[in-house]
Coordinates of C-alpha atoms and ligand atoms in Angstrom, one line a residue:
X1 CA 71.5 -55.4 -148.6
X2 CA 74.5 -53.2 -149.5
X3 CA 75.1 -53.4 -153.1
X4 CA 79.1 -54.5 -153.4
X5 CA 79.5 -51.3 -155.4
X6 CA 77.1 -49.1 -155.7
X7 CA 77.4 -46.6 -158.3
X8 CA 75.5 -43.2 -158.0
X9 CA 74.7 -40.9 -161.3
X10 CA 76.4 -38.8 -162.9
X11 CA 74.7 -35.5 -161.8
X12 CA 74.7 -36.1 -158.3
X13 CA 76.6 -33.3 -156.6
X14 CA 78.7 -34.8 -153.7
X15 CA 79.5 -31.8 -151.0
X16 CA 80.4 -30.8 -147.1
X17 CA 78.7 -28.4 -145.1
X18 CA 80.1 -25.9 -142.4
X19 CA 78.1 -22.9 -140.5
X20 CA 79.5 -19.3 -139.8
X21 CA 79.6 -19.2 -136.2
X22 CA 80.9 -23.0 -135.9
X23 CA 84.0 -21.7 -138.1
X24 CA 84.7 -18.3 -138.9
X25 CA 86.0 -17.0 -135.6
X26 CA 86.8 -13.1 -135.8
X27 CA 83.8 -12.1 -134.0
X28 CA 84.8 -8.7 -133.9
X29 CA 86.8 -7.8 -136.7
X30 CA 85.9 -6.0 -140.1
X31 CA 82.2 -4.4 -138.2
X32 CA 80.8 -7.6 -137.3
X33 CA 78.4 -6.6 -134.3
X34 CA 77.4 -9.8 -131.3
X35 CA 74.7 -12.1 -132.6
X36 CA 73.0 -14.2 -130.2
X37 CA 75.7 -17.0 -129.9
X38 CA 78.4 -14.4 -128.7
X39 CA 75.9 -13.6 -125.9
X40 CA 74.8 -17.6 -125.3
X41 CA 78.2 -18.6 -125.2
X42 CA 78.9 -15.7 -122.5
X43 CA 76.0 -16.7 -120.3
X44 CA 77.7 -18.8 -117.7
X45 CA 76.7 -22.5 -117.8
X46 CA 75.1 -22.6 -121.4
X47 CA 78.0 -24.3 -123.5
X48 CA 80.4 -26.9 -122.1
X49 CA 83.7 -25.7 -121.0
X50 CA 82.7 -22.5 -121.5
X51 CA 83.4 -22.6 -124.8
X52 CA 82.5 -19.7 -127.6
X53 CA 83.2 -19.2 -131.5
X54 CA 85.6 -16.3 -130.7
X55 CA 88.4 -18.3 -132.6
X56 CA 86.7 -21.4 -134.0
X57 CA 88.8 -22.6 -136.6
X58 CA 89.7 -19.3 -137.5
X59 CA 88.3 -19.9 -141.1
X60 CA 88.0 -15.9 -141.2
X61 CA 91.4 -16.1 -142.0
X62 CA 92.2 -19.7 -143.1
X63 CA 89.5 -19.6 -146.1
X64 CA 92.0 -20.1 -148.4
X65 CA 93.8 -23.1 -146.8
X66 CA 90.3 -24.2 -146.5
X67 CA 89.5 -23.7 -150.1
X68 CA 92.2 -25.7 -151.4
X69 CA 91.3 -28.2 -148.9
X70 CA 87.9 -28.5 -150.4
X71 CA 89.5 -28.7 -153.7
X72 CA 91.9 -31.4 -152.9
X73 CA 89.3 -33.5 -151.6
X74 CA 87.5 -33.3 -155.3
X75 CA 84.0 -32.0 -153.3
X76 CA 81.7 -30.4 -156.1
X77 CA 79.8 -28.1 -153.8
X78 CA 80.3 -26.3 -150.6
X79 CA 77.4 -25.7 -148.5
X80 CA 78.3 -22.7 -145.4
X81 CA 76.0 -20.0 -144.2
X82 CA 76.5 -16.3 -144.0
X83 CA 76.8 -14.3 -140.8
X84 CA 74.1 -11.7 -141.0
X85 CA 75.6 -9.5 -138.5
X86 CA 78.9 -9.1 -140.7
X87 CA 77.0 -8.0 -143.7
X88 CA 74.6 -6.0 -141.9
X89 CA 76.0 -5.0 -138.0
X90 CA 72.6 -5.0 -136.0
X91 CA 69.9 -6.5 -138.1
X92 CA 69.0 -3.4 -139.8
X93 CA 69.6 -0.1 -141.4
X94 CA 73.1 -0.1 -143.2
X95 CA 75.2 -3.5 -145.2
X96 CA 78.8 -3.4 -144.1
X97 CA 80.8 -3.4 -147.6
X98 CA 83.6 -5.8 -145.8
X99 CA 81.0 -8.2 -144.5
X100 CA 80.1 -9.0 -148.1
X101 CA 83.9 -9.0 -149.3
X102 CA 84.6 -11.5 -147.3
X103 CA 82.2 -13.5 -148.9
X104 CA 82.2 -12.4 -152.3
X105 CA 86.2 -13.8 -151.9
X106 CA 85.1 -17.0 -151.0
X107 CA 82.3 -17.3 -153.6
X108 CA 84.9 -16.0 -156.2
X109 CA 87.7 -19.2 -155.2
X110 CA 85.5 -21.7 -154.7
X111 CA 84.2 -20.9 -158.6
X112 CA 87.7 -21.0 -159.1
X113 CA 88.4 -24.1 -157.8
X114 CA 85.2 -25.6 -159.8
X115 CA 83.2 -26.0 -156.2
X116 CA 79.5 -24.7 -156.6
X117 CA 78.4 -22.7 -153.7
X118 CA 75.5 -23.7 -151.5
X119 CA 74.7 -20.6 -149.3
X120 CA 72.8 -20.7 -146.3
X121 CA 71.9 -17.1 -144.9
X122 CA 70.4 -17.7 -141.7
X123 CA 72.3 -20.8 -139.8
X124 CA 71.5 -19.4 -136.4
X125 CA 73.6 -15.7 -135.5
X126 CA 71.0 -13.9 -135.5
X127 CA 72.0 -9.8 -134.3
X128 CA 71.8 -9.6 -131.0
X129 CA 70.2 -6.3 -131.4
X130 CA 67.2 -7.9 -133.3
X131 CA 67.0 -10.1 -130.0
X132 CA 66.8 -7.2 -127.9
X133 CA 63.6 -6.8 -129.8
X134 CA 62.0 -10.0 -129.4
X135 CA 64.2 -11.8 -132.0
X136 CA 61.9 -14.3 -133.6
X137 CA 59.3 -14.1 -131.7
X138 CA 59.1 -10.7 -133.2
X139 CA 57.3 -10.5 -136.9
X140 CA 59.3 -8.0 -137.7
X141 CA 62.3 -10.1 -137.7
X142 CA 61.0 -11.4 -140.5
X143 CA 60.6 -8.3 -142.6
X144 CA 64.4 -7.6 -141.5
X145 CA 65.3 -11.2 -142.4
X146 CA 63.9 -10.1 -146.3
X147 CA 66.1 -7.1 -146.4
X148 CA 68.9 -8.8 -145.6
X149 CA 68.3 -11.8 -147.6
X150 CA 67.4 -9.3 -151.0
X151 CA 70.7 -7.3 -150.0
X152 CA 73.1 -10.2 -150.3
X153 CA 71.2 -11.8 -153.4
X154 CA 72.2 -8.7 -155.1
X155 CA 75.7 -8.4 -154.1
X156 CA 76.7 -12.2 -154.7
X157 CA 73.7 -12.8 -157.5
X158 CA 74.3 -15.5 -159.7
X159 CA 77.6 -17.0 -158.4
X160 CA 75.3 -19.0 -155.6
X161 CA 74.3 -22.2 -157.0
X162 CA 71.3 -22.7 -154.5
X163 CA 69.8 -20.1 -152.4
X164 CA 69.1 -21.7 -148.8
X165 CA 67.1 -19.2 -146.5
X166 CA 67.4 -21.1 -143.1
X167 CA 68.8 -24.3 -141.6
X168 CA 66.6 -26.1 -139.2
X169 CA 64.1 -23.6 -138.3
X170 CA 62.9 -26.4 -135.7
X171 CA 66.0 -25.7 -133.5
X172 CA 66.0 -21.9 -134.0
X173 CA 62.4 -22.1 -132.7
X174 CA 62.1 -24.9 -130.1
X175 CA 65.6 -25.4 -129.0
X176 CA 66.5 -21.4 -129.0
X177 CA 62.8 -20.6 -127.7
X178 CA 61.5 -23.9 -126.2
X179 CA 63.5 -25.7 -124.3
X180 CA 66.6 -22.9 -124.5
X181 CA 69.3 -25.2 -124.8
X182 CA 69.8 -23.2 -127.8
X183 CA 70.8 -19.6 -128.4
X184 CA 68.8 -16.9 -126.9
X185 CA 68.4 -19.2 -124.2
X186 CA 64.2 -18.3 -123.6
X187 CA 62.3 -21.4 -122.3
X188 CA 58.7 -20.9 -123.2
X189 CA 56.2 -22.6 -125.3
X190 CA 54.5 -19.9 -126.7
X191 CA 57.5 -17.6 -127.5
X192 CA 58.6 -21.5 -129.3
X193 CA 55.4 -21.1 -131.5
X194 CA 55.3 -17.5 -132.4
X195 CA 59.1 -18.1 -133.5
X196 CA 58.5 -21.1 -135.5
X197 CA 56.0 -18.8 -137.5
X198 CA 58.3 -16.0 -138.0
X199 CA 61.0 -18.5 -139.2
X200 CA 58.3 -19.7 -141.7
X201 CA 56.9 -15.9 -142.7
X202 CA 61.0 -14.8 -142.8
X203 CA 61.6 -17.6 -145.0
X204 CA 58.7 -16.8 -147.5
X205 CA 59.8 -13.4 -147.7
X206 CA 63.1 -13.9 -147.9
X207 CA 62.5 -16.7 -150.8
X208 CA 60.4 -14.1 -152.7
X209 CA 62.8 -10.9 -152.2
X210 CA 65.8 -13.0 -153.2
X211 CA 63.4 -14.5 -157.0
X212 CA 62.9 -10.6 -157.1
X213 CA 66.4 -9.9 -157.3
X214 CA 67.4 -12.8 -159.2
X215 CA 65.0 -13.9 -161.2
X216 CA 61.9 -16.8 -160.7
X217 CA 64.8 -19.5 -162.1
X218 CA 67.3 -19.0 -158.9
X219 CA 67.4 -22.3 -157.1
X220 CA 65.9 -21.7 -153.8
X221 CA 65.8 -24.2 -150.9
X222 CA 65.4 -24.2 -147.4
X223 CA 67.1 -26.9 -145.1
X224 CA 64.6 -28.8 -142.7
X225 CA 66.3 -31.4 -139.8
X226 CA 62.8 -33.7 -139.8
X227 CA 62.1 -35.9 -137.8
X228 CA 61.5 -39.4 -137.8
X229 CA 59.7 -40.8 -134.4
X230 CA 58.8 -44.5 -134.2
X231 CA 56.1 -45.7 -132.1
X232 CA 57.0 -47.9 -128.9
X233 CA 54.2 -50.5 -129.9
X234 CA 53.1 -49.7 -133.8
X235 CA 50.3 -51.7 -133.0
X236 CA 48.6 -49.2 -129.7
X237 CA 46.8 -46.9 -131.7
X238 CA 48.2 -44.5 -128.6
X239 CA 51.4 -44.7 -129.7
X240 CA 50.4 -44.3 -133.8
X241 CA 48.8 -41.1 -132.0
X242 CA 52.0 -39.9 -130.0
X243 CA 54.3 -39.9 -133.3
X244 CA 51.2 -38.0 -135.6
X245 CA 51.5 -35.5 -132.6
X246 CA 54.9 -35.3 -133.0
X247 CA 55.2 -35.3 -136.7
X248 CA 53.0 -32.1 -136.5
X249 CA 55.3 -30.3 -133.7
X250 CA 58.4 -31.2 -135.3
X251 CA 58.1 -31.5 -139.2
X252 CA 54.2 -30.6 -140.6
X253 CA 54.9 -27.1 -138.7
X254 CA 57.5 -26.0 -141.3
X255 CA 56.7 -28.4 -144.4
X256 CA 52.9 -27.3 -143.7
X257 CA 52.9 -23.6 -144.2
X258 CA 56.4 -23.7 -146.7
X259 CA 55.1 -26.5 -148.8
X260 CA 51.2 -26.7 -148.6
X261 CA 50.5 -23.4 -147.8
X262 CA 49.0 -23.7 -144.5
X263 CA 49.4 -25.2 -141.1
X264 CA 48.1 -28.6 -140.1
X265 CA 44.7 -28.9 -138.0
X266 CA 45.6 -31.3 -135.7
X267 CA 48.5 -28.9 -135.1
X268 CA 46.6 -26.3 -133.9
X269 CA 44.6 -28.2 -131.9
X270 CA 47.6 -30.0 -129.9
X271 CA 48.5 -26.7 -129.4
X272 CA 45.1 -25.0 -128.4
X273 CA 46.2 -24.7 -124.4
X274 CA 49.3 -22.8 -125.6
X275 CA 48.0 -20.4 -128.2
X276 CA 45.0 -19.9 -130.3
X277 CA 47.8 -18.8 -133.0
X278 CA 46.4 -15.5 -133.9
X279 CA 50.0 -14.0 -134.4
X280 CA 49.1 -15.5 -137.6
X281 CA 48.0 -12.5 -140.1
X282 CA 45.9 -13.3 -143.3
X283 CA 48.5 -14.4 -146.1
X284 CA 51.4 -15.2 -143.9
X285 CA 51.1 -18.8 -145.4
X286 CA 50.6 -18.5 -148.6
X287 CA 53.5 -16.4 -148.3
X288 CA 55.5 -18.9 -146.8
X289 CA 55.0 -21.1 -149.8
X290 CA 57.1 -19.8 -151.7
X291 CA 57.7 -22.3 -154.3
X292 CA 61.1 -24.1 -153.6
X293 CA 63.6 -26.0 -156.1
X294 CA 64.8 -28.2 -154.0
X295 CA 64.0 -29.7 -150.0
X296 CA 67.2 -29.5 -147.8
X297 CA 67.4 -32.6 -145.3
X298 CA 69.3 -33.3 -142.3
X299 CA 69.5 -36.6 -141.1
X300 CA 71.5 -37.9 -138.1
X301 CA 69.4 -40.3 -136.0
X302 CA 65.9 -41.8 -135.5
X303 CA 64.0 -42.1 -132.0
X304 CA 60.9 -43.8 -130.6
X305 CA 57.6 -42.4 -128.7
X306 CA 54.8 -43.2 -126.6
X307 CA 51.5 -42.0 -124.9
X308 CA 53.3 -41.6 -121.3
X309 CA 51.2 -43.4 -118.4
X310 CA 52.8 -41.5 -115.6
X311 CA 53.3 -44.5 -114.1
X312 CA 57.2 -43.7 -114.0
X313 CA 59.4 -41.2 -114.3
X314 CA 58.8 -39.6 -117.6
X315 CA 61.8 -40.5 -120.3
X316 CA 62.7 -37.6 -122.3
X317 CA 65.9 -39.6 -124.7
X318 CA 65.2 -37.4 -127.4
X319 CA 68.7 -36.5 -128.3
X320 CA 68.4 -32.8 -127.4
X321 CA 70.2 -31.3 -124.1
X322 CA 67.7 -31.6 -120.8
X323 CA 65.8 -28.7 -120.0
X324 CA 63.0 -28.0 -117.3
X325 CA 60.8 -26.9 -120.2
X326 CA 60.1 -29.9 -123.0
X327 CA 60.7 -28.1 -126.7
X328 CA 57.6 -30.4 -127.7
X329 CA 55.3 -27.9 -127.0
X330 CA 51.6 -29.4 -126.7
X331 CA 53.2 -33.3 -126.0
X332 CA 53.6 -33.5 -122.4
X333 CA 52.2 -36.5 -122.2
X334 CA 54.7 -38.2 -124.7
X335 CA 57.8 -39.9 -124.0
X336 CA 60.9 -40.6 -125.6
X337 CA 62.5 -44.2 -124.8
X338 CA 66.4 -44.6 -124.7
X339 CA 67.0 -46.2 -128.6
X340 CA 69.2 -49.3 -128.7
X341 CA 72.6 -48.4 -129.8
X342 CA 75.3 -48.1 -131.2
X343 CA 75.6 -44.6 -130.5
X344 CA 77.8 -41.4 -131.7
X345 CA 79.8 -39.3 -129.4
X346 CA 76.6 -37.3 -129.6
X347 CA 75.1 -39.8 -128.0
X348 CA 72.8 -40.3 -131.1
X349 CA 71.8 -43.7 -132.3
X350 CA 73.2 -44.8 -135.6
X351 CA 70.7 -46.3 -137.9
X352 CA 70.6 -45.3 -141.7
X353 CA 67.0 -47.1 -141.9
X354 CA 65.8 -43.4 -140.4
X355 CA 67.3 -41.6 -143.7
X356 CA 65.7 -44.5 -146.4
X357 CA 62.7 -43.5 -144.1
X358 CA 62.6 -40.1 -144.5
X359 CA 63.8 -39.3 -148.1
X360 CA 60.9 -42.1 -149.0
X361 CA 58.4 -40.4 -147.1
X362 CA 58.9 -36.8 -147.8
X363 CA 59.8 -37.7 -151.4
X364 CA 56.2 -39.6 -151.5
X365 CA 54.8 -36.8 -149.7
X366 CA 55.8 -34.4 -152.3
X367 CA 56.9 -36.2 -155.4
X368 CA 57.3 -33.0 -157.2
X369 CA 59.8 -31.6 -154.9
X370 CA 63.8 -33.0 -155.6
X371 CA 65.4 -33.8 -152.4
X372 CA 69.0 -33.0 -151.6
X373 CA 70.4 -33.9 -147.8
X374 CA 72.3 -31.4 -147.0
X375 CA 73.8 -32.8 -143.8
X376 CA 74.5 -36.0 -142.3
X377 CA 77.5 -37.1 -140.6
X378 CA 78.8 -38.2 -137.1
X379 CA 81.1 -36.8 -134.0
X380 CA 83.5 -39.3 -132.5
X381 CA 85.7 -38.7 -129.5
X382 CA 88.7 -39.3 -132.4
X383 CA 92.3 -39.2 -131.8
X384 CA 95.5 -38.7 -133.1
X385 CA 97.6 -42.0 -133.8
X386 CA 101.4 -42.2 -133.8
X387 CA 102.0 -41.7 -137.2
X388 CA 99.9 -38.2 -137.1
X389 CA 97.0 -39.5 -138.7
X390 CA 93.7 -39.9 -137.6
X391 CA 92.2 -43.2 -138.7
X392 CA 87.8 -42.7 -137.9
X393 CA 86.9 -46.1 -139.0
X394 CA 83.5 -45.5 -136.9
X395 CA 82.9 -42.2 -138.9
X396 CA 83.8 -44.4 -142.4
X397 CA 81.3 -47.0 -141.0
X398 CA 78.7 -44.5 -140.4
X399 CA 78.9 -42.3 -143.4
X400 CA 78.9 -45.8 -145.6
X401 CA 75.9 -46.7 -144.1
X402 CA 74.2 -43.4 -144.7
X403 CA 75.1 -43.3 -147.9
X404 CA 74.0 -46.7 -149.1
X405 CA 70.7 -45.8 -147.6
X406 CA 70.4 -42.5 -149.8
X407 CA 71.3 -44.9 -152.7
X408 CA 68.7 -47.3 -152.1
X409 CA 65.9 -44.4 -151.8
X410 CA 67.2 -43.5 -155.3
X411 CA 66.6 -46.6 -156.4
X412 CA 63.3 -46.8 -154.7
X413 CA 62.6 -43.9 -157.3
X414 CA 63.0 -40.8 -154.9
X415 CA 64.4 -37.6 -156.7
X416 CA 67.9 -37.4 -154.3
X417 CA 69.9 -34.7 -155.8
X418 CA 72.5 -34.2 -153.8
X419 CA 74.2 -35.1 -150.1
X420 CA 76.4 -32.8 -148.0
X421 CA 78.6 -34.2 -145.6
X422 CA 78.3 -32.6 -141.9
X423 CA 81.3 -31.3 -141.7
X424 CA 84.1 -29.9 -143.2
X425 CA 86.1 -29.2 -140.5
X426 CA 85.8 -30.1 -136.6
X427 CA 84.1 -27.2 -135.6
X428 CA 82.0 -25.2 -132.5
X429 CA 79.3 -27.8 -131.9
X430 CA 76.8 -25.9 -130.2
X431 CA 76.3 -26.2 -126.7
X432 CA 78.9 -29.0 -126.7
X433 CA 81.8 -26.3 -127.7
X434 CA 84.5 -28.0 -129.1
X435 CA 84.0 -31.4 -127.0
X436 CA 82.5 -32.9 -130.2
X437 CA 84.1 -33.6 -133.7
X438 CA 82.3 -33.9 -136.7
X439 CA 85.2 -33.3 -139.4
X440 CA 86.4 -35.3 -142.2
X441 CA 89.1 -32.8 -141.4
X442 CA 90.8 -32.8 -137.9
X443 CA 91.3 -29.1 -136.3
X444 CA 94.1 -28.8 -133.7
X445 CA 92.2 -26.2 -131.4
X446 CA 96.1 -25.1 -130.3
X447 CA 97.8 -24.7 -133.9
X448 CA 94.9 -24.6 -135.7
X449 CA 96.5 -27.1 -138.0
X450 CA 93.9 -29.0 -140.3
X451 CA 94.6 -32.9 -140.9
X452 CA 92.2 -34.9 -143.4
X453 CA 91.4 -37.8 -141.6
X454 CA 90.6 -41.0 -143.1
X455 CA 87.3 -40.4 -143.6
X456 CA 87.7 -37.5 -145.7
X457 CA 89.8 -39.5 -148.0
X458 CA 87.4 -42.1 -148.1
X459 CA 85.0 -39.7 -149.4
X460 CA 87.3 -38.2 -151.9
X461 CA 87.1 -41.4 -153.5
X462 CA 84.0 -42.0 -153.1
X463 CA 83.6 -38.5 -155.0
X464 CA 85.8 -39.8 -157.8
X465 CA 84.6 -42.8 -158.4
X466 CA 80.9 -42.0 -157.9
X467 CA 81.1 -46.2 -156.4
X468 CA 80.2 -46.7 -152.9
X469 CA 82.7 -50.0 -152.4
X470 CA 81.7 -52.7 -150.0
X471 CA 82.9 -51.7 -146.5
X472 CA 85.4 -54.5 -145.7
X473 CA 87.3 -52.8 -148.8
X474 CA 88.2 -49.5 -147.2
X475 CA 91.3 -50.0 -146.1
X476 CA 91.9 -50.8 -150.3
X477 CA 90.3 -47.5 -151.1
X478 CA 92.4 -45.6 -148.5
X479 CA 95.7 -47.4 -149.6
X480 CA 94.6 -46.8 -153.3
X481 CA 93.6 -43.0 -152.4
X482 CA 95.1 -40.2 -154.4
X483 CA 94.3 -37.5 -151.7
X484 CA 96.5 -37.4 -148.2
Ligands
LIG1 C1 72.7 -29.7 -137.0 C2 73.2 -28.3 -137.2 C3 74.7 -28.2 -137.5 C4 75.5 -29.2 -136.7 C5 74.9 -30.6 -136.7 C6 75.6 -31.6 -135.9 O1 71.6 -29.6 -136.2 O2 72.6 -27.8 -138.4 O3 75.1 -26.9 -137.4 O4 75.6 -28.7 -135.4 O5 73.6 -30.5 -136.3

């Protein structure tokens, strides 16, 4: 039941998150060299409409219309990812001083503006000329990864709040090498696995090299999307099955090596007709776990499994874009049923029962480990009303929803530190272009113009009043608002 007003502590920092190539634009100004979106979003038929990050939202230039929006909205962190071929054109070899000015400027105004930064440095760009190589399913991405990660720990040091080395390394690996609805676009199960390793061995490294530079007190984190699978019948013992397959393929493969220092069992054998996983070298994962301050989680949607009978058609309703190769890798026989709605423009279903879910299993999995979601949010198809502003009820809905359910796994006991709000700005969604909206803040892809929708004052007084009010009262809240 939603508590009429729930109040959330003191110390809980309320942000938004963005990604470099969803905003920035200016793929080719200041040295920045193609990474393997630019290429993805040039290979015909990959991204709706034929869209690319070329302009985006032009935040390369707008950062500091975009920093005083941020500021205006009261947000208390900033969560955005740096492009690794700005700072360092090609992967490797020599840093590009105006790469790192750009960002050292942002750091530097956000302080300003009282807004801790949340830094992200791999949110999927990776060079293009690392890909040429293999990209991850190349160890010595990894070691490259390092470099770059103890490169920028020196140049922006201490002004970082938390230290993020990767976002979702389960799409870079199974979406980007899987299924290749993702960025480089390689279908293939085994090139899926040997990436998710590197993405674990690159994160270990880059965890370490950054504590090297920075000292063992730096906040480090890494941001995981986790699943959470239901069974169709949670009483077939098939089904129970299906999901603990799953579980492995999708979550226990990163919080495995990352968190427990190596991978699951039953992982490796789901995945013996694919690989016998000897691109694993002794020490990779104890390397991996390094120790972390703080679990990043993304949370959007749930969806539901089972044992497939191939009786019918197999379902695959798993929320990701259809390929002809299934990103499960090992789970062919498992299919995903169509969730009861209501849906997101994503076509996601909403149901914040997923995210009391997760943060109460992962924070009973590891009690020792503070939590912090570091995205959740939804696209609608929004518009523009006659008097200019954009009034996202469905958004409000959803975030309130979300957000109560964080609230209650606080009080269930779970260490929640923190929630970022996906996103910002309307930005490059992926293979969807700019078809999909995600902002608290309306971009006009023609002008460029930002508009804070009614969400994003919602959540500005939500900020201010740490008090989640009943949702009925929103249109009070929004009256009452101090930010327009
Ligand atoms: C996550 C990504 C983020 C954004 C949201 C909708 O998977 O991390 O960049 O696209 O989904």
């Amino acid at each position: 039941m939603t508590n009429p007003h729930r109040t959330f502590p003191k110390d809980f920092l309320w942000g938004s998150a963005t990604a470099s190539y969803q905003i920035e634009g200016a793929v080719d100004e200041d040295g920045r060299t193609p990474s393997i979106w630019d290429t993805y979003c040039r290979t015909p038929g990959m991204v709706l409409n034929g869209d690319t990050g070329d302009v985006a939202d032009d935040h390369y230039h707008r950062w500091p219309e975009d920093v005083a929006l941020i500021k205006g909205l009261g947000l208390q962190a900033y969560r955005f990812s740096l492009a690794w071929p700005r700072i360092q054109p090609g992967g490797s070899g020599a840093f590009n001083p105006k790469g790192v000015a750009f960002y050292s400027r942002l750091v530097d105004a956000l302080l300003e503006a009282g807004v801790q930064p949340v830094t992200t440095l791999y949110h999927w760009d990776l060079p293009q000329e690392l890909e040429d190589a293999g990209g991850w399913t190349n160890r010595e991405t990894a070691l490259r990864f390092a470099d770059y990660a103890e490169h920028v720990a020196g140049k922006l040091g201490d002004r970082i709040s938390v230290w993020t080395t990767l976002n979702e390394p389960w799409c870079s690996a199974f979406l980007g090498y899987g299924s290749g609805v993702h960025a480089p676009g390689v279908r293939s199960s085994l090139a899926a696995l040997q990436a998710a390793h590197h993405l674990n061995l690159g994160h270990g490294l880059a965890g370490r090299a950054i504590r090297s530079v920075l000292g063992e007190s730096t906040q480090l984190s890494v941001t995981l999307n986790l699943h959470v699978t239901r069974p169709v019948d949670p009483d077939s013992e098939a089904d129970r099955d299906a999901v603990r397959q799953l579980d492995a393929v999708a979550n226990r493969v990163f919080l495995g090596p990352m968190l427990d220092g190596a991978y699951p069992a039953d992982l490796l054998a789901d995945t013996a007709s694919v690989t016998d996983w000897s691109f694993v070298k002794d020490g990779d994962e104890a390397t991996a776990a390094v120790p972390l301050s703080v679990l990043g989680i993304n949370y959007y949607s749930t969806s539901r499994a089972q044992r497939w009978t191939r009786e019918a058609p197999k379902l695959q309703a798993d929320g990701h874009a259809d390929s002809d190769v299934s990103p499960w890798v090992g789970a062919d026989d498992i299919e995903f049923l169509p969730q009861p709605g209501p849906y997101t423009a994503m076509g996601w279903n909403i149901d914040p029962s997923g995210m009391l879910e997760l943060l109460t299993d992962i924070g009973t999995r590891y009690p020792d480990l503070p939590l912090m979601v570091t995205e959740n949010g939804a696209a609608f198809y929004d518009e523009v009303s006659a008097d200019g502003e954009v009034h996202d009820a469905d958004r409000v809905s959803y975030l309130h929803g979300h957000i109560n359910a964080v609230g209650e796994a606080i009080d269930a006991g779970i260490d929640v530190r923190g929630y970022f709000l996906w996103s910002l700005l309307d930005n490059f969604e992926w293979s969807w272009g700019y078809d999909r909206r995600f902002g608290i803040i309306r971009v006009d892809y023609d002008t460029l113009q930002r508009t804070v929708k009614d969400s994003g004052r919602w959540y500005s007084e939500l900020i201010r009043t740490r008090q989640l009010p009943p949702l009925d009262a929103t249109s009070q809240v929004l009256d009452a608002g101090m930010v327009g």
